[in-house]
Amino acid sequence: GKSNLMDAISFVLGVRTRHLRSDRLQELVHRHEQEAVSDVSGKRCSVELVYLDESGDRPREKTFRRVIQPAAEARFQIDGEPVSQEVYLSSLEEINVLSKARNFLVFQGDVEAAAQRQGKELTNFLEQVSGSIALRAEYEKLAADKAQREDVARDLYTRKRNALSEKKRMSQQKEEAERYRNM
């Protein structure tokens, strides 16, 4: 019951099959106990989710539907229109459902598994759940760029400080030379 519901919700929200209880789409199709997985190869199934957006002037429904075809391939639909997986996932992201982060459902055992994590493993888990892991490469590039610019700024500051010190020393030497000349 509960696991089937979790799989159905995850499936319609774009979670990859390998993250569900089954690696193959056909294994997600309902079958009777006596039926083998191969017996359901001609069947199709779908999960539909209706999202109600009340943020605008008028409430608007958006229907997400994911279908398993008899040929064991998944199809995606939004408001009854076929769309690519990219468009489907992008539309989900627009309503803050990050399928890659899988941060919209808490699966059985996730809480205990999260509590057991420490150090980098915990950091990676939190980055995945928050969705920030997708920005890691950009962050690292920007952090390296920042460090390089800080090095350049530090070098320029040191050169400026040395130049001012040299200017002060030269000014003192000039004053001393003028005092000797005026003697």
Short mmCIF file of C-alpha atoms in Angstrom, two decimals:
data_model
loop_
_atom_site.label_atom_id
_atom_site.label_comp_id
_atom_site.label_asym_id
_atom_site.label_seq_id
_atom_site.Cartn_x
_atom_site.Cartn_y
_atom_site.Cartn_z
CA GLY A 1 0.00 0.00 0.00
CA LYS A 2 2.22 2.81 1.27
CA SER A 3 5.21 1.79 -0.82
CA ASN A 4 3.06 1.59 -3.95
CA LEU A 5 1.75 5.07 -3.26
CA MET A 6 5.28 6.42 -2.71
CA ASP A 7 6.42 4.79 -5.96
CA ALA A 8 3.44 6.27 -7.84
CA ILE A 9 4.02 9.79 -6.51
CA SER A 10 7.76 9.54 -7.16
CA PHE A 11 7.10 8.20 -10.65
CA VAL A 12 4.74 11.02 -11.66
CA LEU A 13 7.15 13.60 -10.20
CA GLY A 14 9.88 12.41 -12.54
CA VAL A 15 12.08 10.30 -10.27
CA ARG A 16 14.23 7.92 -12.30
CA THR A 17 13.14 4.28 -12.21
CA ARG A 18 16.40 3.16 -10.61
CA HIS A 19 15.51 5.22 -7.52
CA LEU A 20 12.20 3.40 -7.10
CA ARG A 21 11.75 -0.14 -5.79
CA SER A 22 12.27 -1.54 -9.27
CA ASP A 23 14.90 -1.04 -11.95
CA ARG A 24 12.53 -1.85 -14.84
CA LEU A 25 9.42 0.09 -15.79
CA GLN A 26 7.38 -3.06 -16.46
CA GLU A 27 7.87 -4.17 -12.86
CA LEU A 28 5.90 -1.07 -11.78
CA VAL A 29 2.78 -2.19 -13.69
CA HIS A 30 0.20 -3.88 -11.48
CA ARG A 31 -0.11 -7.62 -12.00
CA HIS A 32 -1.85 -10.41 -10.20
CA GLU A 33 0.22 -12.68 -7.97
CA GLN A 34 0.22 -15.49 -10.53
CA GLU A 35 1.31 -13.21 -13.41
CA ALA A 36 4.96 -12.92 -14.34
CA VAL A 37 6.54 -9.58 -15.29
CA SER A 38 6.58 -10.74 -18.92
CA ASP A 39 2.77 -11.24 -18.76
CA VAL A 40 2.22 -7.49 -18.29
CA SER A 41 4.32 -6.50 -21.30
CA GLY A 42 1.15 -5.64 -23.27
CA LYS A 43 -0.32 -3.50 -20.50
CA ARG A 44 0.10 0.19 -19.99
CA CYS A 45 -0.37 2.26 -16.89
CA SER A 46 -0.13 5.87 -15.88
CA VAL A 47 -0.03 8.13 -12.88
CA GLU A 48 -1.59 11.57 -13.01
CA LEU A 49 -1.07 14.46 -10.63
CA VAL A 50 -3.18 17.61 -10.70
CA TYR A 51 -1.41 20.70 -9.37
CA LEU A 52 -3.53 23.67 -8.35
CA ASP A 53 -1.67 26.96 -8.70
CA GLU A 54 -3.42 29.62 -6.64
CA SER A 55 -0.66 32.22 -6.92
CA GLY A 56 -2.26 34.30 -9.70
CA ASP A 57 -5.54 36.15 -10.01
CA ARG A 58 -7.40 32.95 -10.88
CA PRO A 59 -6.55 29.45 -9.68
CA ARG A 60 -5.09 27.32 -12.48
CA GLU A 61 -4.79 23.54 -12.69
CA LYS A 62 -1.81 21.87 -14.30
CA THR A 63 -1.96 18.12 -14.92
CA PHE A 64 1.23 16.08 -14.95
CA ARG A 65 0.97 12.55 -16.31
CA ARG A 66 3.60 9.89 -16.77
CA VAL A 67 2.72 6.78 -18.75
CA ILE A 68 4.37 3.37 -19.08
CA GLN A 69 3.80 2.15 -22.63
CA PRO A 70 3.50 -1.56 -23.51
CA ALA A 71 6.99 -1.36 -25.05
CA ALA A 72 8.32 -0.53 -21.55
CA GLU A 73 9.04 3.10 -22.29
CA ALA A 74 7.90 6.13 -20.34
CA ARG A 75 5.97 9.01 -21.88
CA PHE A 76 5.39 12.41 -20.34
CA GLN A 77 2.33 14.64 -20.66
CA ILE A 78 1.40 18.05 -19.34
CA ASP A 79 -2.26 19.03 -19.57
CA GLY A 80 -2.83 16.07 -21.92
CA GLU A 81 -0.12 17.13 -24.39
CA PRO A 82 2.93 14.91 -24.95
CA VAL A 83 6.19 16.61 -23.93
CA SER A 84 9.84 15.63 -23.66
CA GLN A 85 11.31 14.55 -20.36
CA GLU A 86 13.31 17.80 -20.23
CA VAL A 87 10.18 19.95 -20.63
CA TYR A 88 8.35 17.81 -18.05
CA LEU A 89 11.13 18.12 -15.46
CA SER A 90 11.53 21.82 -16.20
CA SER A 91 7.79 22.38 -15.59
CA LEU A 92 8.09 20.54 -12.28
CA GLU A 93 11.06 22.74 -11.33
CA GLU A 94 8.91 25.81 -11.99
CA ILE A 95 6.71 24.68 -9.09
CA ASN A 96 9.80 23.86 -6.97
CA VAL A 97 9.69 20.10 -7.39
CA LEU A 98 13.32 19.13 -7.96
CA SER A 99 13.17 15.57 -9.29
CA LYS A 100 16.93 15.16 -9.34
CA ALA A 101 17.20 16.22 -5.70
CA ARG A 102 14.30 13.96 -4.64
CA ASN A 103 13.51 16.44 -1.88
CA PHE A 104 9.72 16.22 -1.99
CA LEU A 105 9.16 12.87 -0.24
CA VAL A 106 10.75 11.20 2.76
CA PHE A 107 11.17 7.52 2.08
CA GLN A 108 11.15 4.80 4.70
CA GLY A 109 14.58 4.63 6.29
CA ASP A 110 15.73 8.04 4.96
CA VAL A 111 15.60 9.72 8.37
CA GLU A 112 17.67 7.02 10.07
CA ALA A 113 20.11 6.94 7.15
CA ALA A 114 20.51 10.74 7.28
CA ALA A 115 21.12 10.65 11.04
CA GLN A 116 23.92 8.10 10.55
CA ARG A 117 25.83 10.30 8.08
CA GLN A 118 28.79 12.42 9.11
CA GLY A 119 31.33 14.73 7.52
CA LYS A 120 31.47 14.90 3.74
CA GLU A 121 28.79 12.23 3.36
CA LEU A 122 26.35 14.40 5.35
CA THR A 123 27.35 17.48 3.36
CA ASN A 124 26.76 15.66 0.06
CA PHE A 125 23.37 14.44 1.31
CA LEU A 126 22.29 17.95 2.34
CA GLU A 127 23.49 19.38 -0.97
CA GLN A 128 21.49 16.76 -2.85
CA VAL A 129 18.30 17.38 -0.84
CA SER A 130 18.58 21.16 -1.15
CA GLY A 131 19.35 20.97 -4.85
CA SER A 132 22.58 22.93 -4.42
CA ILE A 133 24.62 19.97 -5.66
CA ALA A 134 23.64 21.02 -9.19
CA LEU A 135 25.49 24.30 -8.58
CA ARG A 136 28.64 22.72 -7.10
CA ALA A 137 30.81 23.02 -10.24
CA GLU A 138 29.83 26.67 -10.73
CA TYR A 139 30.42 27.38 -7.03
CA GLU A 140 33.88 25.78 -7.12
CA LYS A 141 34.79 27.76 -10.25
CA LEU A 142 33.62 31.01 -8.68
CA ALA A 143 35.41 30.20 -5.41
CA ALA A 144 38.67 29.58 -7.31
CA ASP A 145 38.14 32.83 -9.23
CA LYS A 146 37.53 34.67 -5.95
CA ALA A 147 40.70 33.19 -4.40
CA GLN A 148 42.73 34.22 -7.45
CA ARG A 149 41.35 37.76 -7.31
CA GLU A 150 42.08 37.95 -3.58
CA ASP A 151 45.69 36.90 -4.30
CA VAL A 152 45.97 39.61 -6.96
CA ALA A 153 44.45 42.19 -4.58
CA ARG A 154 46.83 41.11 -1.80
CA ASP A 155 49.80 41.41 -4.19
CA LEU A 156 48.66 44.87 -5.35
CA TYR A 157 48.18 45.99 -1.74
CA THR A 158 51.67 44.77 -0.82
CA ARG A 159 53.17 46.57 -3.82
CA LYS A 160 51.28 49.75 -2.91
CA ARG A 161 52.43 49.52 0.70
CA ASN A 162 56.04 48.97 -0.45
CA ALA A 163 55.79 51.89 -2.89
CA LEU A 164 54.44 54.21 -0.16
CA SER A 165 57.17 53.06 2.19
CA GLU A 166 59.79 53.68 -0.51
CA LYS A 167 58.26 57.11 -1.25
CA LYS A 168 58.40 58.00 2.45
CA ARG A 169 62.03 56.83 2.69
CA MET A 170 62.98 58.82 -0.43
CA SER A 171 61.18 61.88 0.94
CA GLN A 172 63.13 61.57 4.20
CA GLN A 173 66.42 61.22 2.27
CA LYS A 174 65.51 64.27 0.17
CA GLU A 175 64.79 66.34 3.31
CA GLU A 176 68.06 65.16 4.84
CA ALA A 177 69.99 66.04 1.67
CA GLU A 178 68.37 69.50 1.57
CA ARG A 179 69.30 70.08 5.23
CA TYR A 180 72.94 69.22 4.44
CA ARG A 181 72.88 71.47 1.38
CA ASN A 182 71.45 74.37 3.39
CA MET A 183 74.12 73.99 6.11
#
